[in-house]
C-alpha positions in Angstrom: 171.6 13.4 -52.8 169.0 11.4 -50.8 169.3 7.7 -50.6 166.2 5.7 -49.8 166.8 2.2 -48.8 163.3 1.1 -47.8 161.8 1.6 -51.3 162.0 -0.9 -54.1 162.8 0.9 -57.3 162.6 -1.5 -60.1 163.3 0.9 -63.0 165.0 4.3 -63.2 164.7 6.2 -66.4 166.9 9.2 -67.3 165.4 11.6 -69.7 168.0 13.8 -71.5 166.7 17.1 -72.7 169.9 19.2 -72.7 171.2 19.3 -76.3 169.7 21.3 -79.1 168.4 19.2 -81.9 168.7 20.2 -85.6 166.1 19.4 -88.2 166.8 19.7 -91.9 164.5 21.9 -94.0 163.2 18.7 -95.7 162.4 17.2 -92.2 160.7 20.4 -91.1 158.6 20.5 -94.2 157.6 16.9 -93.8 156.6 17.5 -90.1 154.6 20.6 -91.2 152.8 18.6 -93.9 152.1 15.8 -91.4 150.6 18.3 -88.9 148.0 19.4 -91.5 147.0 15.8 -92.4 144.0 15.7 -90.1 141.9 17.7 -87.6 143.8 18.9 -84.5 147.0 17.1 -85.3 149.3 20.1 -84.6 149.9 19.4 -80.9 150.0 15.6 -81.4 152.6 16.0 -84.2 154.6 18.4 -82.0 154.6 15.9 -79.2 155.6 13.1 -81.6 158.7 14.9 -82.7 159.6 16.5 -79.3 159.0 20.1 -80.3 156.7 22.7 -78.9 153.5 23.8 -80.6 154.9 27.3 -81.0 157.9 25.9 -82.8 155.6 23.9 -85.1 153.6 27.1 -85.7 156.8 29.0 -86.6 157.7 26.2 -89.1 154.2 26.4 -90.5 154.6 30.1 -91.1 158.0 29.6 -92.7 156.6 26.8 -94.9 153.8 29.1 -96.1 156.4 31.8 -96.8 158.4 29.3 -98.9 161.5 29.4 -96.7 161.8 25.6 -96.8 161.6 25.3 -100.5 158.6 24.3 -102.6 156.0 22.3 -100.7 154.9 18.9 -101.9 152.0 19.1 -104.3 150.9 15.6 -103.3 147.9 15.3 -101.0 144.4 16.6 -100.8 142.8 19.8 -99.8 139.6 19.6 -97.7 136.5 20.6 -99.6 132.9 21.1 -98.6 130.1 20.4 -101.0 127.0 22.5 -100.4 123.7 22.4 -102.3 123.3 25.1 -104.9 120.5 27.5 -104.3 119.6 28.4 -107.9 116.2 30.1 -107.2 117.7 32.7 -104.9 120.9 33.5 -106.9 119.8 32.7 -110.4 122.0 30.8 -112.9 125.7 31.0 -112.4 126.6 31.4 -116.1 124.4 32.4 -119.0 125.9 29.8 -121.3 125.6 26.9 -118.8 129.2 26.5 -118.0 130.2 25.9 -114.3 132.0 28.2 -111.9 134.2 27.3 -108.9 134.3 29.3 -105.7 137.4 28.9 -103.6 137.2 30.1 -100.0 140.6 30.3 -98.2 141.2 30.0 -94.4 141.9 33.7 -94.2 138.4 34.5 -95.5 139.3 35.5 -99.0 137.5 33.9 -101.9 138.1 33.5 -105.6 135.4 32.6 -108.2 136.6 31.2 -111.5 135.2 29.6 -114.6 135.9 25.9 -115.2 138.3 26.9 -118.1 140.6 28.8 -115.8 144.4 28.5 -116.3 145.4 26.3 -113.4 148.9 27.7 -113.1 147.6 31.2 -113.0 145.0 30.3 -110.4 147.6 28.6 -108.3 149.8 31.8 -108.3 146.7 33.9 -107.3 145.7 31.6 -104.5 149.2 31.4 -103.1 149.5 35.2 -103.2 146.2 35.6 -101.4 147.3 33.1 -98.7 150.4 35.2 -98.0 148.4 38.3 -97.3 147.6 39.0 -93.7 
């Protein structure tokens, strides 16, 4: 070990990185949900909790697969509102009722009437999200 006597060290910080930390499934799920709470928060969330981005991505995959238990239904899903082009596509429904188009991150889309059974729609969307 080298000893420097002509320098004035006012503070010495020891960073301990040796032990493996354990996170409960609830903590992992909470961290994953936090990482989705805004744009580009994955790496910032990983730094906050002292994990790597690849570890966070593994937890995200596990959460999507349901390995941490059911995800919280609280929160919002980002939505984009675009103007309807009625002249080019014609009316959506002959009887005037509305339709909803859901486009998922993997490119799949679902179009449903406003009277759709929400529970059934949720099962369909979750199944489509799991497909590669």
